[in-house]
mmCIF file of C-alpha atoms in Angstrom:
data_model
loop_
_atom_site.group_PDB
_atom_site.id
_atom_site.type_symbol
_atom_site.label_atom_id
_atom_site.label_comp_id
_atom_site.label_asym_id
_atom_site.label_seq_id
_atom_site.Cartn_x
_atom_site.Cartn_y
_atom_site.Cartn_z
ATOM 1 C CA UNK A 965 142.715 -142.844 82.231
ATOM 2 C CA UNK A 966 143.967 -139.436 83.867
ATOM 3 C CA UNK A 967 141.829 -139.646 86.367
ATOM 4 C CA UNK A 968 143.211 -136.678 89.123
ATOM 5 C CA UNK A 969 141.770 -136.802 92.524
ATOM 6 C CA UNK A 970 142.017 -134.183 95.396
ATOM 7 C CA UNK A 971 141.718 -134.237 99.183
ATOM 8 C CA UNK A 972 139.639 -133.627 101.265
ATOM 9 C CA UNK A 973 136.263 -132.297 98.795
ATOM 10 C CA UNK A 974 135.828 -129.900 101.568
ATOM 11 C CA UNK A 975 136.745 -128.806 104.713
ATOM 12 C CA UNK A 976 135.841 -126.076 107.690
ATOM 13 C CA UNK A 977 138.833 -124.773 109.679
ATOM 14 C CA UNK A 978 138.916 -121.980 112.616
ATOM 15 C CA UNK A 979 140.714 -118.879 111.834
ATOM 16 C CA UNK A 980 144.687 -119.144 111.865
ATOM 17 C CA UNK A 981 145.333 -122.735 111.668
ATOM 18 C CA UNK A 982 146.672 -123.990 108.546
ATOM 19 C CA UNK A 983 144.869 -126.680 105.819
ATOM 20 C CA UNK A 984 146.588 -129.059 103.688
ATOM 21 C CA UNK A 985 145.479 -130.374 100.774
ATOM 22 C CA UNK A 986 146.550 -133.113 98.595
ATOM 23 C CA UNK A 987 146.496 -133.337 94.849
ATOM 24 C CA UNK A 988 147.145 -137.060 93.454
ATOM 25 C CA UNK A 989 147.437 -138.515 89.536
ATOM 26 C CA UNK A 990 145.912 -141.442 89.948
ATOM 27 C CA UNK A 991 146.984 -143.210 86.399
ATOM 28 C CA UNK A 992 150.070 -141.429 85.079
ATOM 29 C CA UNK A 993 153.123 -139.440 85.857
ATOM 30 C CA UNK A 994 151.997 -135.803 86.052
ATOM 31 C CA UNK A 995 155.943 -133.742 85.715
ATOM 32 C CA UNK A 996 153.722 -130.537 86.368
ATOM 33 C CA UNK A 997 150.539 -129.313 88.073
ATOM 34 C CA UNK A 998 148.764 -126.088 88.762
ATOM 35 C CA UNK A 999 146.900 -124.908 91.685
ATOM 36 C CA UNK A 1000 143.677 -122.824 91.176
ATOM 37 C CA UNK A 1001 141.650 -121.070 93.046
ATOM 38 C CA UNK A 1002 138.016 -119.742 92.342
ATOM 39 C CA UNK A 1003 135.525 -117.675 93.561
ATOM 40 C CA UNK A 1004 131.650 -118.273 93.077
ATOM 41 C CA UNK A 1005 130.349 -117.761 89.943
ATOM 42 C CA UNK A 1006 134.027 -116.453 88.818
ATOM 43 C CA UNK A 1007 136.416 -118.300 86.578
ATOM 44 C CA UNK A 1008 139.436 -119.974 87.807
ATOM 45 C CA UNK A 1009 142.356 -117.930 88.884
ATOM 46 C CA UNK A 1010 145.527 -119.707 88.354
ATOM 47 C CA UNK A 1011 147.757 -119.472 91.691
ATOM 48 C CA UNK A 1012 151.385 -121.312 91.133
ATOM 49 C CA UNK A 1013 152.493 -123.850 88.665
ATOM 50 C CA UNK A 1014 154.344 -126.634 90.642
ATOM 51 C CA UNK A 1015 157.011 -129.223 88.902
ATOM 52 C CA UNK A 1016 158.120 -132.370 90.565
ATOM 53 C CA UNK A 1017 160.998 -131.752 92.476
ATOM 54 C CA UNK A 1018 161.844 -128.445 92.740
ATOM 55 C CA UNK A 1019 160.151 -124.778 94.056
ATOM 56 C CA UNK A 1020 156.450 -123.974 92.725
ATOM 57 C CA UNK A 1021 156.552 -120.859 90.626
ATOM 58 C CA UNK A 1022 153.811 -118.419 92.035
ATOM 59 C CA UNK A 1023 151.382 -115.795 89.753
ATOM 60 C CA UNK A 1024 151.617 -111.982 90.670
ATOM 61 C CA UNK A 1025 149.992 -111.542 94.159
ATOM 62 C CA UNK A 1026 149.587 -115.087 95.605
ATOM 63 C CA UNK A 1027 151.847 -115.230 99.004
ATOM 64 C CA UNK A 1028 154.394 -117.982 98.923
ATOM 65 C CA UNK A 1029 154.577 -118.064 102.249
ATOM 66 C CA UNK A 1030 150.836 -118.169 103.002
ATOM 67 C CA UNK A 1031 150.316 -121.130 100.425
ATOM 68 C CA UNK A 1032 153.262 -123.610 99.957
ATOM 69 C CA UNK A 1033 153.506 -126.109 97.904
ATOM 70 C CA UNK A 1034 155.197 -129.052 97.483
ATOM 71 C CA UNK A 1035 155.731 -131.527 94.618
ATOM 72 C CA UNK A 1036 157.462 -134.551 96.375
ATOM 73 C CA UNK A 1037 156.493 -137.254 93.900
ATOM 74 C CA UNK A 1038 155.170 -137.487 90.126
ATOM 75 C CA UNK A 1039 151.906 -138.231 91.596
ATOM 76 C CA UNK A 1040 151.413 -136.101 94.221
ATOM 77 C CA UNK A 1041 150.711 -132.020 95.156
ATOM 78 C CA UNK A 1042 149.852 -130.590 98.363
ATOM 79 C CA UNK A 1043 149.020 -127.260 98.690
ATOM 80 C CA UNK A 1044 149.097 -125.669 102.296
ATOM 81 C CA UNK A 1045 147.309 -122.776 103.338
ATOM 82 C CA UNK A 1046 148.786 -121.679 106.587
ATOM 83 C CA UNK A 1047 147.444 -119.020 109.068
ATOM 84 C CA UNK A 1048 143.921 -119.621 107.588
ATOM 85 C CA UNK A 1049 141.936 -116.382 107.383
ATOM 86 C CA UNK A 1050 138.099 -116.091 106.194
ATOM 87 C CA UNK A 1051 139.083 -114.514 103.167
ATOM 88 C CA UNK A 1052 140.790 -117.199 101.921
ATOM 89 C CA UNK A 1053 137.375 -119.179 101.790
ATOM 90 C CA UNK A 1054 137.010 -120.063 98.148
ATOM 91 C CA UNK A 1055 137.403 -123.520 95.975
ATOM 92 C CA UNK A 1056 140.960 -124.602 95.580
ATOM 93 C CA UNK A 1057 141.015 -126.760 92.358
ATOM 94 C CA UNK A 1058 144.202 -128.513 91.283
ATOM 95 C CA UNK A 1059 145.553 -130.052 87.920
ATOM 96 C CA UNK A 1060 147.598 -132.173 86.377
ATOM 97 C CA UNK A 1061 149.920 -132.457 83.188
ATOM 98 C CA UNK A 1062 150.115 -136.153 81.489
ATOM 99 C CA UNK A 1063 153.599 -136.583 80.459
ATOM 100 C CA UNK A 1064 152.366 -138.704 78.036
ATOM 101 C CA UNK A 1065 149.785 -136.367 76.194
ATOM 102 C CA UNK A 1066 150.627 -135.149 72.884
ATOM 103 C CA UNK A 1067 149.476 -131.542 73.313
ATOM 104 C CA UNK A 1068 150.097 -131.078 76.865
ATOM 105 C CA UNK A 1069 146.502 -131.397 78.008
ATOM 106 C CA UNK A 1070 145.768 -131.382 81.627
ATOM 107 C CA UNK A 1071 143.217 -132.509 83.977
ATOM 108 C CA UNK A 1072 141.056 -131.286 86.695
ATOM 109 C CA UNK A 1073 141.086 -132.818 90.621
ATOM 110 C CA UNK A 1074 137.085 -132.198 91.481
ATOM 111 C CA UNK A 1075 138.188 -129.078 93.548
ATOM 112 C CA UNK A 1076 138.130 -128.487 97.440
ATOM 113 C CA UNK A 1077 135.854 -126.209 99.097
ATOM 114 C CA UNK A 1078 137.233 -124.441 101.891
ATOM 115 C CA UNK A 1079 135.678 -122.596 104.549
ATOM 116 C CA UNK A 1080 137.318 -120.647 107.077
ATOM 117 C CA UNK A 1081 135.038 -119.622 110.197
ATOM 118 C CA UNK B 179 151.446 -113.882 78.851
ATOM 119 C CA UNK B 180 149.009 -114.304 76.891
ATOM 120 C CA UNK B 181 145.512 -112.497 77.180
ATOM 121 C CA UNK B 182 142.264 -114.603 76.446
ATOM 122 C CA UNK B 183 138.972 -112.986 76.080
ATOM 123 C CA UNK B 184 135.645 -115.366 76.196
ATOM 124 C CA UNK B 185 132.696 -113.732 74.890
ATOM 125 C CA UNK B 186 129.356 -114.096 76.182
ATOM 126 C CA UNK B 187 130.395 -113.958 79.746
ATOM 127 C CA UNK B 188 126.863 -114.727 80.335
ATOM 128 C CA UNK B 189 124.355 -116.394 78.267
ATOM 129 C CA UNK B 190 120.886 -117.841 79.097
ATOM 130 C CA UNK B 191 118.917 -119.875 76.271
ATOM 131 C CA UNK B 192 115.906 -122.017 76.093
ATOM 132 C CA UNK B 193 116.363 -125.332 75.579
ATOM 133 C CA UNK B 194 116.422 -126.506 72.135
ATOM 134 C CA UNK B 195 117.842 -123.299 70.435
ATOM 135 C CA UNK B 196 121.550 -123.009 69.324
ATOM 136 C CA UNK B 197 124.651 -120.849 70.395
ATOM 137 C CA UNK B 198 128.013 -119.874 70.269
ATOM 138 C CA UNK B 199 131.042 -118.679 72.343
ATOM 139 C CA UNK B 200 134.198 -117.445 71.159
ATOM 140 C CA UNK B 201 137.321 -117.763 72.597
ATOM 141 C CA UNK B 202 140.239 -115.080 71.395
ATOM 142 C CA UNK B 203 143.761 -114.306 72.570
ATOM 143 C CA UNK B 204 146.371 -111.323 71.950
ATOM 144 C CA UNK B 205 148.779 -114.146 70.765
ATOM 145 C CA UNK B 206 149.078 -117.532 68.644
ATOM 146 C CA UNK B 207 148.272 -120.972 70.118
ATOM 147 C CA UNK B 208 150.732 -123.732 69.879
ATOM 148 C CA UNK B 209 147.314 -125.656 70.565
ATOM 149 C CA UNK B 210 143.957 -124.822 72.215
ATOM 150 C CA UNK B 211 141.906 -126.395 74.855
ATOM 151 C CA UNK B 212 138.231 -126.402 75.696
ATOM 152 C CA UNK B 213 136.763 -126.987 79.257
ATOM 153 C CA UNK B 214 133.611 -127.689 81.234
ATOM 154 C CA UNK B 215 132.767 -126.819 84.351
ATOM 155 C CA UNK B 216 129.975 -127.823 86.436
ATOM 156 C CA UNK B 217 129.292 -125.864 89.608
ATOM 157 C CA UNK B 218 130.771 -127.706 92.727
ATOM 158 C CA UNK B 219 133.080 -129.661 90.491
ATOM 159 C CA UNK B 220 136.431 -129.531 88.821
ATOM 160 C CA UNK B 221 136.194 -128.439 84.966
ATOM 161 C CA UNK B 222 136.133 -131.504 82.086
ATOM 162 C CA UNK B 223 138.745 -131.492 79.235
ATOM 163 C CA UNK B 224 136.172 -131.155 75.811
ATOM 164 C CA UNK B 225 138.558 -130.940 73.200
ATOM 165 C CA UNK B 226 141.823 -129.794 71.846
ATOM 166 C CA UNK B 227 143.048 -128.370 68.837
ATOM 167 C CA UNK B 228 145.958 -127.665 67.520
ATOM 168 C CA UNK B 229 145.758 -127.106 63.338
ATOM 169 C CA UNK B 230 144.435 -123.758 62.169
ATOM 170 C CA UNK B 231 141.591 -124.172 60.213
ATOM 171 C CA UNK B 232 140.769 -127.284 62.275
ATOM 172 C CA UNK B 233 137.316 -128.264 63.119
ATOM 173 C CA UNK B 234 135.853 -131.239 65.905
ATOM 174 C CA UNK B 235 132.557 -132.747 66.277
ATOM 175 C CA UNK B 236 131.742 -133.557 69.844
ATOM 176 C CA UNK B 237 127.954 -134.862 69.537
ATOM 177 C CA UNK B 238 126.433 -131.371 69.171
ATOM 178 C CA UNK B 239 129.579 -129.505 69.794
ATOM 179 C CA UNK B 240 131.720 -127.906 67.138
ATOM 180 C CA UNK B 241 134.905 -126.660 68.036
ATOM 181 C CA UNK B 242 136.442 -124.285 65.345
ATOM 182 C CA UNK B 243 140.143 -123.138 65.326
ATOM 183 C CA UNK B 244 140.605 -120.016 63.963
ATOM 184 C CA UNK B 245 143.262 -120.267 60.593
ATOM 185 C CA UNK B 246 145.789 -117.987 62.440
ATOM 186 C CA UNK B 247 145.331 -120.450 65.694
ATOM 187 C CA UNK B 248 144.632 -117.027 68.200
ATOM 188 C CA UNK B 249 140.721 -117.718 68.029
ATOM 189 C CA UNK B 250 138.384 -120.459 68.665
ATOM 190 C CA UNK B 251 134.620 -120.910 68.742
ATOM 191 C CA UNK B 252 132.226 -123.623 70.337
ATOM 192 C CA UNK B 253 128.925 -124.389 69.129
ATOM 193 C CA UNK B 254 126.156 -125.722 70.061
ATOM 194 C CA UNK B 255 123.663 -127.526 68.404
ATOM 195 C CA UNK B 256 119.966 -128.188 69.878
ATOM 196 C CA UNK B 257 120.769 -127.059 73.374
ATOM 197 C CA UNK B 258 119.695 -128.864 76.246
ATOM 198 C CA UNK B 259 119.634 -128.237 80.248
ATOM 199 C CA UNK B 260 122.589 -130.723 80.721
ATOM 200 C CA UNK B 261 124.621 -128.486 78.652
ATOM 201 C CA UNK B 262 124.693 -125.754 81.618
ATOM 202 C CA UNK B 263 128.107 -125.107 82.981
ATOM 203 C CA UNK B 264 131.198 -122.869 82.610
ATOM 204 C CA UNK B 265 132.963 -123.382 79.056
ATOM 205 C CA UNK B 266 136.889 -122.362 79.378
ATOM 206 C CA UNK B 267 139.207 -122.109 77.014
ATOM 207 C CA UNK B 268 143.187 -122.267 77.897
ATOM 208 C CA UNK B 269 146.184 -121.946 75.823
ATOM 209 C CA UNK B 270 148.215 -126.012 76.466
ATOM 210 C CA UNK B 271 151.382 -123.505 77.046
ATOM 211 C CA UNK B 272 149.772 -121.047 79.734
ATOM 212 C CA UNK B 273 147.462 -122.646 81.713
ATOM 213 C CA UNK B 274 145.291 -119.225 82.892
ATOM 214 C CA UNK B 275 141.949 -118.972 81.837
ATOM 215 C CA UNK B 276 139.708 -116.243 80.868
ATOM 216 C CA UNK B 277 136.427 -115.273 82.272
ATOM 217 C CA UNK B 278 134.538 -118.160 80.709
ATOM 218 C CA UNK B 279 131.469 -118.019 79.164
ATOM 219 C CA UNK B 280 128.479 -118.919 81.996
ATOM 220 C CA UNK B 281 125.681 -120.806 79.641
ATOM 221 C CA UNK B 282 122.551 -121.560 81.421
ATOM 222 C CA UNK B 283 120.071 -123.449 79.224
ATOM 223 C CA UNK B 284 116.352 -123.237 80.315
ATOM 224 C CA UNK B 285 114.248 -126.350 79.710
#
């Protein structure tokens, strides 16, 4: 069980178009899940935490407006990074929270590797 | 928020020999979680604990909660190349990690 999946694994996009990305619980109810981001050989940088059915809640410095989020469904997360740049290259990595776990563990997607050209 | 400090950031052993990282934070853990990541993938959920004092086996993993619950430490027994990855640690209330500890194990 809590098995998390994300889509696509990777994709290459031209500067200034936009890439979405999906983040699905595959066996349970996830209320919350976090979006990461992560830079080689750097640890994960958490990004926004998102709760099913209403507005993401965004760390210091991450751009609402550049990455939005929605949380339509207890299974499902997209993340959207609009207006693509280069520097946004980096491995977007997504989570999820089993309502069902005792001490609120989450689990990993496999991550998405994005390259902008 | 609360601050979490992983220590090695970087460690490279030969296969066979033991180690262990330490995970500490500026504040007490309602519970504790430990993490795995392999490059190109998403990180693996070890362990977590939640009773200070508390100590789980994981094959040749240890996990150790520190009696005031705002430390932890992983070790590892025997070391082998499959054991190469990114070990996290995360407080269950405030999902942001640390720097991680980088473990590269030589065969």
């Amino acid at each position: 069980g809590a098995v998390v999946s994300q889509h696509p694994s990777w994709v290459i996009c031209k500067s200034g178009t936009s890439v979405k990305i999906e983040c699905r619980s595959l066996d349970f109810q996830a209320t919350t899940m976090f979006w990461y981001r992560q830079f080689p050989k750097q640890s994960l940088m958490l990004m926004a935490t998102s709760n099913e059915g209403s507005k993401a809640t965004y760390e210091q410095g991450v751009e609402k407006d550049k990455f939005l989020i929605n949380h339509a469904s207890l299974t499902l997360s997209t993340l959207t990074v609009t207006s693509a740049h280069p520097e946004d290259s980096s491995f977007y990595i997504c989570s999820a929270r089993d309502g069902r776990a005792v001490y609120n563990e989450q689990f990993f997607g496999p991550g998405t590797r994005l390259t902008v050209l | 928020t609360q601050l979490l400090e992983q220590s090695p950031q970087f460690l490279s052993i030969q296969e066979g020999e033991n180690l262990t990282v330490y995970c500490n934070s500026s504040s007490v853990f309602s519970s504790l979680q430990w993490y795995r990541q392999e490059p190109g993938e998403g990180p693996v959920l070890l362990v977590t604990v939640v009773t200070g004092g508390e100590v789980k086996k994981l094959k040749r993993l240890t996990f150790q909660f520190g009696d005031a619950r705002k430390d932890s430490s992983l070790h590892i027994t025997a070391a082998q190349p499959g054991d190469t990855g990114l070990y996290l640690c995360a407080g269950a209330n405030d999902m942001r990690f640390g720097a991680g500890t980088r473990l590269t194990v030589k065969p």
